[in-house]
Short mmCIF file of C-alpha atoms in Angstrom, two decimals:
data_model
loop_
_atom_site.label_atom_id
_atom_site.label_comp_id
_atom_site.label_asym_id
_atom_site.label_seq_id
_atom_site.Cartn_x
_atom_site.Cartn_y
_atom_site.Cartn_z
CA UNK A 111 1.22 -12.86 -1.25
CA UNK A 112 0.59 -9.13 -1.48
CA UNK A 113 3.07 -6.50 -1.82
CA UNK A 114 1.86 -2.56 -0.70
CA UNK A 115 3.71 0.01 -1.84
CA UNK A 116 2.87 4.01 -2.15
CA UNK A 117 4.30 7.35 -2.82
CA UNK A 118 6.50 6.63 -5.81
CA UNK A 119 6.61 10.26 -6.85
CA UNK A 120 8.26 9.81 -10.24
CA UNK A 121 8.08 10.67 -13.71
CA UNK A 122 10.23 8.31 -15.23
CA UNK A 123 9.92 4.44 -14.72
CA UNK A 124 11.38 3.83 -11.00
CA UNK A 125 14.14 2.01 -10.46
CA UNK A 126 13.52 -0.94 -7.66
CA UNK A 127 16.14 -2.16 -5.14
CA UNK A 128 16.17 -5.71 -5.49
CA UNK A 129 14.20 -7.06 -2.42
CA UNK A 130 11.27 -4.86 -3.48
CA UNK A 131 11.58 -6.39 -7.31
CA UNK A 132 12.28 -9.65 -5.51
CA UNK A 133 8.94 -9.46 -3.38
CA UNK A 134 6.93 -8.26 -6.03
CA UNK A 135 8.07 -10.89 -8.71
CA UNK A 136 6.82 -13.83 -5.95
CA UNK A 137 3.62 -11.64 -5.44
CA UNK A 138 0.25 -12.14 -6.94
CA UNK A 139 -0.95 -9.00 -6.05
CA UNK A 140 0.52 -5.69 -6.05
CA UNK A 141 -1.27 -2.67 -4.15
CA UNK A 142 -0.01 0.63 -4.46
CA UNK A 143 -1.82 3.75 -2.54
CA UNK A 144 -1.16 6.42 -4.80
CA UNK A 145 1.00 9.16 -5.82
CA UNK A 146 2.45 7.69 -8.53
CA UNK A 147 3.20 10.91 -10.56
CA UNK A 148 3.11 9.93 -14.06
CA UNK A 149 1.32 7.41 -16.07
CA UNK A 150 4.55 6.21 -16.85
CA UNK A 151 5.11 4.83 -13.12
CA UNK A 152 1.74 3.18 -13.31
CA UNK A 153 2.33 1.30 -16.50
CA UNK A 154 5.62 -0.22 -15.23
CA UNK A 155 3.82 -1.35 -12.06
CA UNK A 156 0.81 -2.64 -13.48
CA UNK A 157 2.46 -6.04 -15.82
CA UNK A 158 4.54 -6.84 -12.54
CA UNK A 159 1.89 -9.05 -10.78
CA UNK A 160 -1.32 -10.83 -11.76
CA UNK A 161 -3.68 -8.59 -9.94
CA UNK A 162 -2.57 -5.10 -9.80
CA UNK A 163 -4.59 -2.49 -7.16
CA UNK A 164 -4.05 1.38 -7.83
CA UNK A 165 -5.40 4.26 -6.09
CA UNK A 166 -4.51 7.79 -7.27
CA UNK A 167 -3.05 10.68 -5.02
CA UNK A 168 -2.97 13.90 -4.52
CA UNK A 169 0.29 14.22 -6.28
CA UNK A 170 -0.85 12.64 -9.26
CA UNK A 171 -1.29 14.24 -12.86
CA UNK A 172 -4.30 14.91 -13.91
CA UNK A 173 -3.84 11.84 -16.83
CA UNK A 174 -3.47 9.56 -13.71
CA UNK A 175 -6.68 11.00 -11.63
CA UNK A 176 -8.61 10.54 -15.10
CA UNK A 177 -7.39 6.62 -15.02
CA UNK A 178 -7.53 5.46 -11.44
CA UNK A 179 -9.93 5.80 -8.50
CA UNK A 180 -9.52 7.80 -5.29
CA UNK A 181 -10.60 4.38 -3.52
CA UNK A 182 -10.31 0.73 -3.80
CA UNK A 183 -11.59 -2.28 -2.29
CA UNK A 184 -11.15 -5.96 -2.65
CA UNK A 185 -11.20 -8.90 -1.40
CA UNK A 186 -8.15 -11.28 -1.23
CA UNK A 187 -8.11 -14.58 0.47
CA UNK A 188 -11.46 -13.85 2.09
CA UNK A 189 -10.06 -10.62 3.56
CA UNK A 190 -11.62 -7.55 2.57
CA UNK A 191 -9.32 -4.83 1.84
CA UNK A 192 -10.00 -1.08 1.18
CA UNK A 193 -7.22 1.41 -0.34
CA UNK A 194 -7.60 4.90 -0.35
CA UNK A 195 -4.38 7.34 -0.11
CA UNK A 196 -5.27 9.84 2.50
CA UNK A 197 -7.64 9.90 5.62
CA UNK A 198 -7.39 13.33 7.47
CA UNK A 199 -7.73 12.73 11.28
CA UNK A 200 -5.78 9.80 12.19
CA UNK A 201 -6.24 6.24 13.55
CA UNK A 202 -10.10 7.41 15.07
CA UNK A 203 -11.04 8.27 11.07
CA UNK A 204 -9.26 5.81 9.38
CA UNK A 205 -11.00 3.08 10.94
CA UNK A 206 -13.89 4.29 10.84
CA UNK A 207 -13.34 4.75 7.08
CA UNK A 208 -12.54 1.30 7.21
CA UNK A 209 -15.90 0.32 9.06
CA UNK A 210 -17.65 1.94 6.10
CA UNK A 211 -16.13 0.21 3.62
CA UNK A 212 -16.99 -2.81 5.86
CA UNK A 213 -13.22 -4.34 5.79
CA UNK A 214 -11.09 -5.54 8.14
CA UNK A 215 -7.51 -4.05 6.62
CA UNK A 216 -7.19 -0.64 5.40
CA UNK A 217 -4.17 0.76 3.72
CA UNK A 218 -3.35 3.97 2.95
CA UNK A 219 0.36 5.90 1.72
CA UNK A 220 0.65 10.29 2.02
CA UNK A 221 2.69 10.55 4.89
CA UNK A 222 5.88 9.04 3.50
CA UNK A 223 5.74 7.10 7.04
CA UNK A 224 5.37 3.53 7.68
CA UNK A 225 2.76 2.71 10.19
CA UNK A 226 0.90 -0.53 11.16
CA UNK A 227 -1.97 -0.33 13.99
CA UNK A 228 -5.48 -1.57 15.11
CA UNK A 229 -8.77 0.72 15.97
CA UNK A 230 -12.07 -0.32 16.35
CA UNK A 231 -11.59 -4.16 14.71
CA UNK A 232 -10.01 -2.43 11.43
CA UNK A 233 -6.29 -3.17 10.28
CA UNK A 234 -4.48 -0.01 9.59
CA UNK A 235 -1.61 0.03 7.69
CA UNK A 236 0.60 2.20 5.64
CA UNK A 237 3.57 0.93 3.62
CA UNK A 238 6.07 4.40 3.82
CA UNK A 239 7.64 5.21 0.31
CA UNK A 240 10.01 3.15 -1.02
CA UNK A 241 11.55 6.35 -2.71
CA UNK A 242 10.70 8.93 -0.87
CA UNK A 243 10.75 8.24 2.87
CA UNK A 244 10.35 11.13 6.01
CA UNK A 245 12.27 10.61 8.93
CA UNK A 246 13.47 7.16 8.48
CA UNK A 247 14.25 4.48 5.73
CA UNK A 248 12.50 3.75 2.61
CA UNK A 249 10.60 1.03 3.18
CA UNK A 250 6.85 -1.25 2.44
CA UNK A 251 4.79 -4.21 3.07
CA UNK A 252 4.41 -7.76 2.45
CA UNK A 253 1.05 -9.40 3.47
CA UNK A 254 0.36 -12.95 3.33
CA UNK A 255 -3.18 -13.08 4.01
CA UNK A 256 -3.44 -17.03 4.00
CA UNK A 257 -0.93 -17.26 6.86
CA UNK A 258 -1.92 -13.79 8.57
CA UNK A 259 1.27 -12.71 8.70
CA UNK A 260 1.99 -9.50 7.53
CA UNK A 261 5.89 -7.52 7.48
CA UNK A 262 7.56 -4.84 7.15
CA UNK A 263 10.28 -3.88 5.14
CA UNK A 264 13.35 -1.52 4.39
CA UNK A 265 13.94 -1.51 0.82
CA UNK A 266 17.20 -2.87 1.58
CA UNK A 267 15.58 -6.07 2.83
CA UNK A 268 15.65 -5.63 6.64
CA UNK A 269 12.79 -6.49 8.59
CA UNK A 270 11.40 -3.71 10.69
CA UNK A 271 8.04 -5.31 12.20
CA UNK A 272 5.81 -8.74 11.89
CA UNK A 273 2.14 -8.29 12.40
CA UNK A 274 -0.97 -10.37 12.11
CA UNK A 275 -2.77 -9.27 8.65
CA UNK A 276 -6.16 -9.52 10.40
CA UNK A 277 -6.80 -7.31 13.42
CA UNK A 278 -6.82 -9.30 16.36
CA UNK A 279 -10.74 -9.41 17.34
CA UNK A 280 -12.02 -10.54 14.04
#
């Protein structure tokens, strides 16, 4: 299973509400798309999970630009899976960011709101902030690629949505 988080925005180690710690201690991979702050944040997210994915943002230090890139991608399960933390121009550019990067999920943080859609046969998603939500509840994602099912979460544990991982005409 992966976890997604993004937009931490801390200095100081973050303190996780327990289905967030839960979900990432039965993860094997941990994705976070950016804006960390510190190095500090990164270093207590990177031992959590087996496989840890990091992007930096444009809230970052400069120590955490210098140690992570602007752009990831991977492949998980045979799923192909870019990370990047910003895409000016909505859905229309973000996919076909994602069509460059030839993957089918792409997942990006910035706006502090959770979002999960389909254009042009690429996967968009976007996990919130777990600390620093706009306009709703904290919240992020679980994906479990084998099973295609994908969710998300309020910090809090609540279920907001259920989504197929891959988008639906791959």
């Amino acid at each position: 299973m992966i976890v997604v988080l993004s937009d931490t925005h801390s200095k100081r180690p973050p303190e996780l509400a327990t289905p967030v710690r839960t979900a990432i201690d039965s993860a094997d991979c941990l994705i976070h798309a950016g804006d960390f702050t510190s190095n500090a944040v990164v270093d207590t997210f990177a031992p959590m999970t087996e496989r840890f994915v990091a992007i930096a943002g444009n809230r970052d230090s400069s120590r955490v630009t210098d140690r992570l890139p602007k752009t990831a991608t991977i492949s998980y399960e045979g799923v192909r899976i870019a990370v990047t933390h910003h895409v000016a121009g909505g859905d229309v550019a973000r996919s076909l960011f994602g069509r460059e990067q030839e993957v089918s999920v792409l997942i990006t943080g910035h706006t502090h709101r959770p979002s999960v859609a389909t254009a042009r046969s690429v996967r968009l998603l976007n996990p919130g902030s777990h600390r620093r939500p706009r306009g709703g509840p904290p919240t992020f994602l679980t994906l479990d690629v084998t099973a295609n099912h994908g969710q998300l979460h309020t910090t809090d544990g609540t279920r907001l949505e259920e989504f197929p991982v891959r988008p639906p005409d791959r």
